[in-house]
Coordinates of C-alpha atoms and ligand atoms in Angstrom, one line a residue:
X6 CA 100.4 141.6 107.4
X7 CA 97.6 143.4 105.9
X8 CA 98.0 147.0 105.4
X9 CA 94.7 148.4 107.2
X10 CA 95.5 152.1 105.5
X11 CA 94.7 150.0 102.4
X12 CA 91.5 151.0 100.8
X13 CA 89.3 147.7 101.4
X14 CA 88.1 147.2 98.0
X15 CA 92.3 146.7 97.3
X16 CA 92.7 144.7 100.5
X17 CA 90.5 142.1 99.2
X18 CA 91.6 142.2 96.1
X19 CA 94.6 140.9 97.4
X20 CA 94.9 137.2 97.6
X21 CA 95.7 135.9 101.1
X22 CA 99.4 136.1 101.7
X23 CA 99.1 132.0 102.8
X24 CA 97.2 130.6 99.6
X25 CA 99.9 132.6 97.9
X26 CA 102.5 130.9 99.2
X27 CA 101.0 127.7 98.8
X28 CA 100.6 128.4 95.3
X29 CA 104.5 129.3 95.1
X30 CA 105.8 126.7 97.2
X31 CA 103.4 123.6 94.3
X32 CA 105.0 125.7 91.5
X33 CA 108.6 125.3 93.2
X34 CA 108.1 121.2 93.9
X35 CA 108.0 122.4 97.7
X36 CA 105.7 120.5 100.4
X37 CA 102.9 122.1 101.3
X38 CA 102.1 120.0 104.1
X39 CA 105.1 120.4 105.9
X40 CA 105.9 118.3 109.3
X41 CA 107.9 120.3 111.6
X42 CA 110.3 118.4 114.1
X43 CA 113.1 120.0 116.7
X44 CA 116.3 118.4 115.8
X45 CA 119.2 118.2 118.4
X46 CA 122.7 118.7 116.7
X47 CA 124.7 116.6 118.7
X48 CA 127.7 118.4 117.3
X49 CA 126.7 121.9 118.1
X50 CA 124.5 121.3 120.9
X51 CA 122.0 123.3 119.3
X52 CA 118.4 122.7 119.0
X53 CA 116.0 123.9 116.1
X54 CA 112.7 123.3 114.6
X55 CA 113.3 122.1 111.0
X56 CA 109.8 120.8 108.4
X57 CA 110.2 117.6 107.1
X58 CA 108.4 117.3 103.7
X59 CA 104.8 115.0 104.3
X60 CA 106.3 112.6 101.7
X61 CA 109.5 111.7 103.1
X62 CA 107.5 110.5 106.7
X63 CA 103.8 109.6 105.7
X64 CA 102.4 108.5 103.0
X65 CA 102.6 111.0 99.6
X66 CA 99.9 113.4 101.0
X67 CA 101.0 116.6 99.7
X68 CA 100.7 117.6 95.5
X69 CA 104.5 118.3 95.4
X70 CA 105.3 115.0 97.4
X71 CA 103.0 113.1 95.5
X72 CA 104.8 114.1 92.3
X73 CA 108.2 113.4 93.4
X74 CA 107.3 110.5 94.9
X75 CA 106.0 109.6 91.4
X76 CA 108.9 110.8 89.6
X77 CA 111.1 108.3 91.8
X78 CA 109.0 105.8 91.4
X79 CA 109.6 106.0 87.5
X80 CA 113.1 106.2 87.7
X81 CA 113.0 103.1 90.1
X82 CA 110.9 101.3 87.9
X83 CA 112.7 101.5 85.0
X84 CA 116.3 101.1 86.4
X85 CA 114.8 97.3 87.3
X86 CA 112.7 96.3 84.0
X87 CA 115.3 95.2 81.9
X88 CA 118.3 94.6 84.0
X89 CA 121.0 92.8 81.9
X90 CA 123.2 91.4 85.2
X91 CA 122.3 89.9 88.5
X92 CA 121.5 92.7 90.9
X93 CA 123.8 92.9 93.7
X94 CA 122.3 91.8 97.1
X95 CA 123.9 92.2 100.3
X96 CA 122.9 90.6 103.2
X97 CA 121.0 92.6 105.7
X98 CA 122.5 94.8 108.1
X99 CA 119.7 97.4 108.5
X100 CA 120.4 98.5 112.1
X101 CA 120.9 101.9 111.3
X102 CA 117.7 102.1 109.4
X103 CA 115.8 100.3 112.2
X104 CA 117.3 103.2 114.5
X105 CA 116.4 105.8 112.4
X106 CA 112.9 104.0 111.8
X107 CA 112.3 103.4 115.8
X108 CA 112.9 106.9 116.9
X109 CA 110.9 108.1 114.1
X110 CA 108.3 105.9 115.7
X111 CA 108.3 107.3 119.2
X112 CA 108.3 110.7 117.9
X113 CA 105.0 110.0 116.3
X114 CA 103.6 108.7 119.2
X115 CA 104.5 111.8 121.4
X116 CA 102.9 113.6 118.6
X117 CA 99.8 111.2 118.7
X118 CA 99.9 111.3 122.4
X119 CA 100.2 114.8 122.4
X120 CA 97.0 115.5 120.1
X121 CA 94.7 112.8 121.9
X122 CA 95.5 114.8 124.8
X123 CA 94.1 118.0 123.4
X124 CA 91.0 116.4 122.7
X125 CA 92.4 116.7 118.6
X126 CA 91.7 114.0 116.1
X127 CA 94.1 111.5 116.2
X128 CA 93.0 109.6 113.0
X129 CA 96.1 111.1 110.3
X130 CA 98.7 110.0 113.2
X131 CA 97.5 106.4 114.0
X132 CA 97.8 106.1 110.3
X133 CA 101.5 107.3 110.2
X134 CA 102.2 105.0 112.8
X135 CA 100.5 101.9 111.6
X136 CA 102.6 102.9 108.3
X137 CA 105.9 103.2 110.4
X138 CA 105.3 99.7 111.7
X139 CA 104.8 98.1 108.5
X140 CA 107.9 99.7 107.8
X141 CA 110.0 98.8 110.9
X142 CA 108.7 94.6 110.5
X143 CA 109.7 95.5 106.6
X144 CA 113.3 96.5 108.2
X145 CA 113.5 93.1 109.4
X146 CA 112.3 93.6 113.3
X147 CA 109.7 91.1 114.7
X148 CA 106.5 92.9 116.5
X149 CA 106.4 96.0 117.3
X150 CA 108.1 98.6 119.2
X151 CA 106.1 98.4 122.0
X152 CA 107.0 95.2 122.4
X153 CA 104.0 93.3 121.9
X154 CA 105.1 90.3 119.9
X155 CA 102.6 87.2 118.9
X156 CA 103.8 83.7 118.2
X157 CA 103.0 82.9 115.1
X158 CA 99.8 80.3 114.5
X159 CA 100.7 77.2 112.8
X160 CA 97.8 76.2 110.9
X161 CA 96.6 72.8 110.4
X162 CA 98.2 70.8 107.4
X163 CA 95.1 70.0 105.9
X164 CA 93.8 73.8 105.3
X165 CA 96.9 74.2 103.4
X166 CA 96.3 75.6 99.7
X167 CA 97.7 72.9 97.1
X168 CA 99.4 74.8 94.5
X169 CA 97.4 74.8 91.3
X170 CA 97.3 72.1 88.9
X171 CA 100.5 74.1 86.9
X172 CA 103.6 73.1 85.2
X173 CA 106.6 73.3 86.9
X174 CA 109.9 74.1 85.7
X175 CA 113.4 73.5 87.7
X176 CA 114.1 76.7 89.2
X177 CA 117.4 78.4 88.3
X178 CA 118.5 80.6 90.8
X179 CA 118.6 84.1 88.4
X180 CA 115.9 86.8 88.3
X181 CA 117.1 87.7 84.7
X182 CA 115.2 86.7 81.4
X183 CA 116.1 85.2 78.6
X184 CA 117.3 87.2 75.9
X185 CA 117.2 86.4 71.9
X186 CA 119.7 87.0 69.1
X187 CA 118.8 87.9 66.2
X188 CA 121.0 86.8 63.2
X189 CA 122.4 89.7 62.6
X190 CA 123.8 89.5 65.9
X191 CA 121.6 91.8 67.7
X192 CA 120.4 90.6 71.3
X193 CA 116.9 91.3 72.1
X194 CA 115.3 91.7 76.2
X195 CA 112.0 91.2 76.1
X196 CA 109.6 91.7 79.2
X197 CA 106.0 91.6 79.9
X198 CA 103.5 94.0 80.8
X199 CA 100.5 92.0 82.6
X200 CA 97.1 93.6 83.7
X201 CA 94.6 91.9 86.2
X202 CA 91.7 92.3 87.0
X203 CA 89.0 90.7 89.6
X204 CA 85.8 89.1 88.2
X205 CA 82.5 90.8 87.6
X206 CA 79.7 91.2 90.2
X207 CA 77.2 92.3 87.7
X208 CA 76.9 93.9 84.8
X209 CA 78.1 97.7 84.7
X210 CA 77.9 100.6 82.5
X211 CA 80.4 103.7 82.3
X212 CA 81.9 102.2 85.6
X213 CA 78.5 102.3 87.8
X214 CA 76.4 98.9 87.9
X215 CA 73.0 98.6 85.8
X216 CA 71.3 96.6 89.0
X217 CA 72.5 98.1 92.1
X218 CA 70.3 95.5 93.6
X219 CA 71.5 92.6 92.1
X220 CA 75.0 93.7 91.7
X221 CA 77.3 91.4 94.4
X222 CA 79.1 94.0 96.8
X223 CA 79.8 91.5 99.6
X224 CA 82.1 89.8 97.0
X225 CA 83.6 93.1 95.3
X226 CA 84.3 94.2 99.1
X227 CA 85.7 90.9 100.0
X228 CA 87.6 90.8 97.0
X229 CA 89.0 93.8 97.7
X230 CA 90.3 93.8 101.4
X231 CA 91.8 90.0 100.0
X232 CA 93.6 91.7 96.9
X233 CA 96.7 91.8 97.7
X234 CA 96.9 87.7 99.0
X235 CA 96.1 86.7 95.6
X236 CA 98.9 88.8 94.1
X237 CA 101.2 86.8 96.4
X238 CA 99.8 83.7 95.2
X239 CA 99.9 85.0 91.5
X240 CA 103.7 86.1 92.2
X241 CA 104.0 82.5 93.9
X242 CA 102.9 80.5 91.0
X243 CA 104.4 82.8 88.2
X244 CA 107.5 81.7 89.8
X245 CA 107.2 78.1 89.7
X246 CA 106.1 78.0 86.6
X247 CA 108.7 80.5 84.9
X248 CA 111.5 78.4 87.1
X249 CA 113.5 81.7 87.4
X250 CA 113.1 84.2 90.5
X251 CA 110.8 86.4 88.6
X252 CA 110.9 90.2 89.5
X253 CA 108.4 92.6 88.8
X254 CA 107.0 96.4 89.5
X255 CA 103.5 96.5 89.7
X256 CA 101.1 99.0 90.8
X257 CA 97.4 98.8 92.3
X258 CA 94.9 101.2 91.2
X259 CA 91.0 101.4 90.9
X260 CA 89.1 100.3 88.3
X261 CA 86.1 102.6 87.1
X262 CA 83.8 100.1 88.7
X263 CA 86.1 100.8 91.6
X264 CA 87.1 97.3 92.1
X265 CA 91.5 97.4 92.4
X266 CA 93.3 96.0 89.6
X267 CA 96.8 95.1 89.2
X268 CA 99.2 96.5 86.3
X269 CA 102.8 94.2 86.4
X270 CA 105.9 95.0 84.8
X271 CA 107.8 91.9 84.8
X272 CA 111.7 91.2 83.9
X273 CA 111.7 88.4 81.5
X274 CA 109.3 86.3 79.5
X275 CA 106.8 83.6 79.3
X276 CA 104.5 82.8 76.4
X277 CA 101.6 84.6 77.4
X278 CA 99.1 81.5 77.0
X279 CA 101.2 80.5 79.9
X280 CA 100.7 83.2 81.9
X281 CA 96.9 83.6 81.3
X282 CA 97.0 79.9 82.3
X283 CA 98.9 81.1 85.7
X284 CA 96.1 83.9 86.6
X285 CA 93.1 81.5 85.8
X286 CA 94.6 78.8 88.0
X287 CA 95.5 81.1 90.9
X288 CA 93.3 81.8 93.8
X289 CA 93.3 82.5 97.3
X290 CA 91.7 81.1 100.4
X291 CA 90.5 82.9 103.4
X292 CA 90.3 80.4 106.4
X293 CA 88.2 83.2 108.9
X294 CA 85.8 82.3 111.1
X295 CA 82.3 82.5 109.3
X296 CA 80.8 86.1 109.2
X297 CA 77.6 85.6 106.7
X298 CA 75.4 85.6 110.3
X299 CA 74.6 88.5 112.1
X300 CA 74.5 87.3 115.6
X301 CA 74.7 90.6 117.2
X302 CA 73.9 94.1 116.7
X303 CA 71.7 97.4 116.9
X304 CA 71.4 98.0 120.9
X305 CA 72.2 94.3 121.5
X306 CA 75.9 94.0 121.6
X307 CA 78.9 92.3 123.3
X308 CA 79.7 93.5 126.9
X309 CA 83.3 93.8 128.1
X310 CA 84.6 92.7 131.6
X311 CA 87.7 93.7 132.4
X312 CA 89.9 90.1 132.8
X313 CA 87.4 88.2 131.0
X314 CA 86.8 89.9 127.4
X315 CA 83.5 90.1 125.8
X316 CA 80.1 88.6 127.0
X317 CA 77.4 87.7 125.0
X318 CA 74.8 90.5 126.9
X319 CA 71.6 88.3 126.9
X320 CA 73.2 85.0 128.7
X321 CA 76.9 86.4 130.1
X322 CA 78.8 83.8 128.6
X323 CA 82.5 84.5 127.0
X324 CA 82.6 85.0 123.2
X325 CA 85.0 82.4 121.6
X326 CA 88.3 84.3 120.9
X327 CA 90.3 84.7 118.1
X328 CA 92.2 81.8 118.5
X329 CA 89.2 79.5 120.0
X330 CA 87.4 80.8 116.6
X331 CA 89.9 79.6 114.6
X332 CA 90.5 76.3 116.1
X333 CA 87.3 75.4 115.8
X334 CA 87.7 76.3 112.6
X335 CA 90.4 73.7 111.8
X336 CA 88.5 70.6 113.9
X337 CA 85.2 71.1 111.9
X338 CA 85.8 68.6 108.8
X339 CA 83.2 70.9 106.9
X340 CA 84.1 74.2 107.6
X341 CA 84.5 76.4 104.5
X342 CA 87.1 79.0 103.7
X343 CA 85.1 82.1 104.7
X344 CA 86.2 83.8 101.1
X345 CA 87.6 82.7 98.0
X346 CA 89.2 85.3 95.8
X347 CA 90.0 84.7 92.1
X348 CA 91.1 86.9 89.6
X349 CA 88.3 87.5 86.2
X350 CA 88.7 86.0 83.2
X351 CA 90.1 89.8 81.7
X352 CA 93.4 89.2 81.5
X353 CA 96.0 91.7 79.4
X354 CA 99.4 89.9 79.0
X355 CA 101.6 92.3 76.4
X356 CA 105.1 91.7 75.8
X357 CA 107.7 94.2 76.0
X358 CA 111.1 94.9 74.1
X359 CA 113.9 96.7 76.1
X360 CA 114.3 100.5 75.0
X361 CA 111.6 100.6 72.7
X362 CA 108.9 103.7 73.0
X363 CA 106.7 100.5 74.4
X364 CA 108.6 100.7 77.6
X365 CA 108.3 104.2 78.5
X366 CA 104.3 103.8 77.8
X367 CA 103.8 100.7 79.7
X368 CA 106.4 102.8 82.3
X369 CA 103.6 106.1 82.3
X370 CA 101.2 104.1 82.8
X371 CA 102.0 102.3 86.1
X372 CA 102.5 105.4 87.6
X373 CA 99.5 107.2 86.5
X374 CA 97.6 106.3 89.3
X375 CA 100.1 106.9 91.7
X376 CA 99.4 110.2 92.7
X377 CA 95.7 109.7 93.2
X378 CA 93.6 108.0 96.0
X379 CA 90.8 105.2 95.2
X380 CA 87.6 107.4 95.5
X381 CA 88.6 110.1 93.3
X382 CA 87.1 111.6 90.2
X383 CA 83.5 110.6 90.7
X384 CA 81.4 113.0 88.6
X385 CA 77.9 111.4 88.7
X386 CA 75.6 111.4 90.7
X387 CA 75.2 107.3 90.0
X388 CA 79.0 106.9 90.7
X389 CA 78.9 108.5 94.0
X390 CA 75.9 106.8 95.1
X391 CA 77.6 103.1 94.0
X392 CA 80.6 104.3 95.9
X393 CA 78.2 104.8 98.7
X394 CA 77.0 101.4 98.4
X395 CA 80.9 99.9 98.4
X396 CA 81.6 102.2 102.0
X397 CA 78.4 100.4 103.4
X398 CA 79.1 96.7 102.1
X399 CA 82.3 96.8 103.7
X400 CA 81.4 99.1 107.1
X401 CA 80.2 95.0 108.5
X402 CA 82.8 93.4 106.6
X403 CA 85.9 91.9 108.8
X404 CA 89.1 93.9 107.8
X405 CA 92.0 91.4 109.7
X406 CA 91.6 89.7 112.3
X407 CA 91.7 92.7 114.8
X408 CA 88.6 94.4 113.1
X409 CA 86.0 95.4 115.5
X410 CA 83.2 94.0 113.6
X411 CA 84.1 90.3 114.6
X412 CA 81.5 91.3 117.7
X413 CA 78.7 91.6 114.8
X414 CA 79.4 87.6 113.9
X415 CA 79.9 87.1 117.8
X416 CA 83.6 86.3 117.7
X417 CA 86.4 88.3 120.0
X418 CA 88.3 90.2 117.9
X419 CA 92.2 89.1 118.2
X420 CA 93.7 91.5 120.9
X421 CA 90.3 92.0 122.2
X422 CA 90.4 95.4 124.1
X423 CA 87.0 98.1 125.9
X424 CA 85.6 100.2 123.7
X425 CA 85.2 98.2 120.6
X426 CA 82.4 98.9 118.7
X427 CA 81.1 96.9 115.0
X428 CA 80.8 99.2 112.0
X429 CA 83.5 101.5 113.7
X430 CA 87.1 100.3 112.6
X431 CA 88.8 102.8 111.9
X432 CA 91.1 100.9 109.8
X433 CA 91.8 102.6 106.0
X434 CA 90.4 99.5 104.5
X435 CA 86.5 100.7 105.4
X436 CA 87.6 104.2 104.4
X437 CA 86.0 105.3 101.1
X438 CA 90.0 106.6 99.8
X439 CA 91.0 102.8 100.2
X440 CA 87.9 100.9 99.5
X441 CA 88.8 97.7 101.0
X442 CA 92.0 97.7 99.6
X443 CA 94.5 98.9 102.4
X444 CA 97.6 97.4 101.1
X445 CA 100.4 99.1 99.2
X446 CA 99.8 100.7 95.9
X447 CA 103.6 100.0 94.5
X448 CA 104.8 96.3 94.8
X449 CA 108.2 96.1 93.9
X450 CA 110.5 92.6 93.9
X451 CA 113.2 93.0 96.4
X452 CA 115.5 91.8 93.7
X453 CA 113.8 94.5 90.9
X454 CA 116.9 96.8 90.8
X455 CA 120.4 96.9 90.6
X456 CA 121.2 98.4 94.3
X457 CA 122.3 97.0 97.1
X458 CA 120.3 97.6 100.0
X459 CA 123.1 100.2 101.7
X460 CA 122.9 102.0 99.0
X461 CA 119.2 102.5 98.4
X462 CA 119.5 103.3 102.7
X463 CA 121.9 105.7 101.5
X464 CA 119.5 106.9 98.6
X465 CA 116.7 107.3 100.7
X466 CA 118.9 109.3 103.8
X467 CA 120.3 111.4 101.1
X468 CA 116.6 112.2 99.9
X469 CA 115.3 112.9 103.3
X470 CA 118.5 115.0 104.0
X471 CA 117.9 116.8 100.7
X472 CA 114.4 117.6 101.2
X473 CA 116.0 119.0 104.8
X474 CA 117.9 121.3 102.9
X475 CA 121.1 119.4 103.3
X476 CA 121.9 118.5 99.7
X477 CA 125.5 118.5 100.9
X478 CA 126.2 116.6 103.5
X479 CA 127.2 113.1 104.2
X480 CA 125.7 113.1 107.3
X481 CA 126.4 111.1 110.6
X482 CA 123.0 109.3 111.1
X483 CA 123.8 109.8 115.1
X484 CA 124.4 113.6 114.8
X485 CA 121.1 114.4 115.3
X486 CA 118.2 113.6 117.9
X487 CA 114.5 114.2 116.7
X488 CA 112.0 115.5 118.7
X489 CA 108.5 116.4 118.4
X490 CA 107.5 119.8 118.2
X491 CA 104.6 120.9 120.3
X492 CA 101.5 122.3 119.5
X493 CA 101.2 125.8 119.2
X494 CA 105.1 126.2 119.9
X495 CA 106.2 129.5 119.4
X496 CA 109.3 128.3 117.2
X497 CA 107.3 127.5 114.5
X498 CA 106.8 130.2 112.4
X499 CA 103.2 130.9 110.7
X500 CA 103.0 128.4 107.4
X501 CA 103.2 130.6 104.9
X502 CA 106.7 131.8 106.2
X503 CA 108.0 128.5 106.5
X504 CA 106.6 127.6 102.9
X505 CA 108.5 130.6 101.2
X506 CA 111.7 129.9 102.8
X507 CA 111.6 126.6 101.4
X508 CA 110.8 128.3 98.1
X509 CA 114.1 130.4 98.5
X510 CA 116.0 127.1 99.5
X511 CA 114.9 125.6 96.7
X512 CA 115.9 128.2 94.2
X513 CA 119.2 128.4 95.4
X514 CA 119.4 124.9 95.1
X515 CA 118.7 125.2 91.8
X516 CA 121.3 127.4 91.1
X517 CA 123.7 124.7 92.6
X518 CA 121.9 122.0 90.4
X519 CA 124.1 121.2 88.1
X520 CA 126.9 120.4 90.6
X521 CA 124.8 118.6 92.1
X522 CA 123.5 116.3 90.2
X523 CA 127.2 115.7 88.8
X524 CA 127.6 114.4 92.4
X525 CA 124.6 112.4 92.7
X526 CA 125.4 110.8 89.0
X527 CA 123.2 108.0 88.2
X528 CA 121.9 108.3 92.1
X529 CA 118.1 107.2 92.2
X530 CA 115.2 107.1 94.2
X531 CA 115.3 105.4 97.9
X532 CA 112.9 102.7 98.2
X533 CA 110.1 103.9 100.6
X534 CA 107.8 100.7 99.8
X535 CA 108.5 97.1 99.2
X536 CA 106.8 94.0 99.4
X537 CA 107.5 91.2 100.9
X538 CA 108.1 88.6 98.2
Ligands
ZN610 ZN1 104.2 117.2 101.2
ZN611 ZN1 88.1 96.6 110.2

């Protein structure tokens, strides 16, 4: 509260009470985004509102999430790199995590629900659901929760990519290297650190190209919403080759140019002639329906009819669908892949000794990028007009098969719905944060570290509980019921209250640290991404 018998030179001298906080709760590792939920305690019967940190729900918004969520990943990455035994595996049982998963789903959507109805922008919670879905399929469901499930397409045979001319070694069913002895007996791990990088689409200086005109942005968009298909493929032949179950932690992160490029810390060895040979060989096709001509747009664009889809406005006839577009694609002897993505010929291959100073650089590195978003740090006025020029290449480009723009090539999108306008997915892929590249920006193996998976559940429900202020606790996962809170409910207490609690919370936690982390010995990060290789 502001003292109004303050003189008012003092009074704003005085920072505001809520930036203060703010600046406290960074300092103290304590969200500043906070999300607040009611909880039900099944146990008590009692209902309160309770913030859970931005980073354990959405993706890292917040600085203080962002940093522990780097700081995990760290630890996570290099628990995995040089693993001397098999991890353990179990198989599957993640009902409890789906649960927990699917009712954190619904809660968003009453939350999403809520704000549409308020006329609010809906934008940051259609995100945290689409990242809750990935998340619940990742958890080993089919669909979604609402129940829409697609069979899946089987392709014709003779689209299907020939794995490159490579060699091919027996596979032996280990993810571990090999090691070397030296003759005084000592036994060395080593690893490999890879870089990759996508080709060039035109010369560029100090990350901004020299001919804007003649500089290729269709491909560099393309490229970039197909990234993360060639890194399968990469992973996929790296494989076959190697003839081991290869793991790796690798990270995705912006070149100055702005094009994504991949860093790859990788368990075990290959010569690196061998590996170069890999990248070269691997590329990826996209078999979309042809998108070069524009066949609609400005004023003139697709009608929809309720029960029919989407006309073409000048004659009334259906657009081909999805799946009409793409079996024409597979009857039409010369149809061409609509894309093919490659990586460039700058290829880093670096080898890596376990516990040597090597590792914790290579280590640093992967996770330097974590904490920022794809469009940051543009200084110049050149680099922010190129980035402009990116955002616009890829504002007509296809994103999946769902995108909107499909209209623009005269093509239903797949799940064709009203109201669908080209140029106006909102999809993260066209936004200039992600630019093109939606996909995750930590890939890890599913056999990188030595957990099993009910004990990285248990990581990551200790973590959540932890930030909840339940360091304690082994908790029943059906204790407690989670609902949304709703706007403007008087329960929640102004920001800046809430943020300073936490701040207290945290230091008395800190007093109980060194118990604690006697408890949680060894304990390590929960696994909030993986891939699904
Ligand atoms: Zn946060
Ligand atoms: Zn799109």
């Amino acid at each position: 509260m502001t003292d109004r018998s303050l003189p008012r030179a003092l009074r704003q001298a005085m920072p505001q009470a809520r930036e203060v906080a703010v600046e406290v709760a960074k300092q103290y590792g304590v969200c500043i985004r906070p999300v607040p939920l009611k909880r039900l305690d099944v146990d008590t019967g009692r209902w309160e509102v309770v913030d859970v940190p931005c980073g354990a729900t959405l993706d890292a918004k917040c600085p203080s999430c962002a940093k522990r969520n780097w700081q995990l990943r760290m630890a996570q990455c290099r628990e995995g790199w040089h693993l001397d035994q098999e991890p353990a595996i179990t198989p599957d049982d993640p009902t409890e995590e789906q649960r927990w998963l699917v009712e954190f789903r619904a809660d968003l959507q009453a939350r999403r629900d809520q704000a549409e109805a308020l006329g609010e922008d809906t934008a940051d919670w259609d995100a945290a659901i689409e990242g809750v879905d990935a998340e619940i399929n990742e958890a080993g469901m089919r669909g979604n929760v609402l129940g829409r499930t697609v069979p899946k397409r089987t392709r014709s045979t003779r689209r299907r990519q020939d794995a490159p001319n490579l060699p091919k070694r027996k596979m032996a069913n280990t993810t571990l290297g090999r090691t070397f002895q030296s003759s005084d007996g000592k036994v060395y791990r080593p690893s490999l650190f890879v870089t990759l990088t996508l080709p060039s689409y035109g010369k560029v200086r100090n990350g901004v190209p020299v001919d804007p005109e003649n500089y290729d942005y269709t491909r560099a968009a393309r490229d970039a919403l197909h990234f993360s298909k060639l890194v399968d493929r990469f992973v996929q032949n790296l494989r076959r080759v190697a003839g081991y179950d290869v793991q790796y932690f690798a990270t995705v992160e912006p070149q100055k140019r702005l094009a994504p490029h991949l860093h790859m810390a990788i368990r075990g060895t290959l010569p690196r002639a061998e590996v170069k040979q890999i990248a070269a060989a691997t590329y990826h096709q996209v078999w979309w329906p042809p998108a070069d001509t524009v066949v609609f747009e400005g004023a003139r664009l697709p009608v929809w009819e309720d029960g029919t889809g989407y006309l073409n406005p000048s004659t009334g006839e259906v657009l081909p669908t999805w799946d009409q577009a793409l079996d024409q694609l597979d009857t039409d002897e010369n149809a061409k892949p609509l894309h093919v993505i490659r990586f460039g010929d700058q290829i880093d291959v670096k080898g890596v000794l376990a516990g040597t100073p090597d590792t914790d650089q290579c280590i640093r590195y992967l996770s330097k990028y974590l904490t920022k978003s794809l469009g940051e740090a543009l200084d110049s006025q050149a680099q922010r007009d190129h980035i402009a020029r990116v955002v616009e290449a890829l504002r007509y480009e296809p994103c999946s098969p769902t995108c909107p723009n499909w209209l623009r090539y005269g093509i239903q999108p797949k799940g064709a719905k009203a109201g669908m306008t080209p140029g106006q997915c909102r999809s993260k892929a066209h936004k200039p944060d992600h630019l093109g590249y939606a996909g995750r920006r930590v890939l890890v193996s599913r056999k990188w570290s030595n957990k099993t998976l009910a004990e990285h559940k248990q990581d990551r429900r200790t973590w959540v509980l932890e930030a909840l202020g339940q360091p304690n606790e082994l908790t029943d996962p059906h204790r407690y019921i989670w609902k949304p809170v709703p706007a403007g409910d008087a329960n929640v207490s102004p920001l800046a209250v809430r943020l300073l609690r936490s701040v207290a919370e945290r230091q008395r936690w800190r007093i109980h640290l060194p118990q604690l982390q006697a408890q949680a010995d060894g304990q390590d990060p929960p696994v909030m991404e993986r891939t699904a290789a």
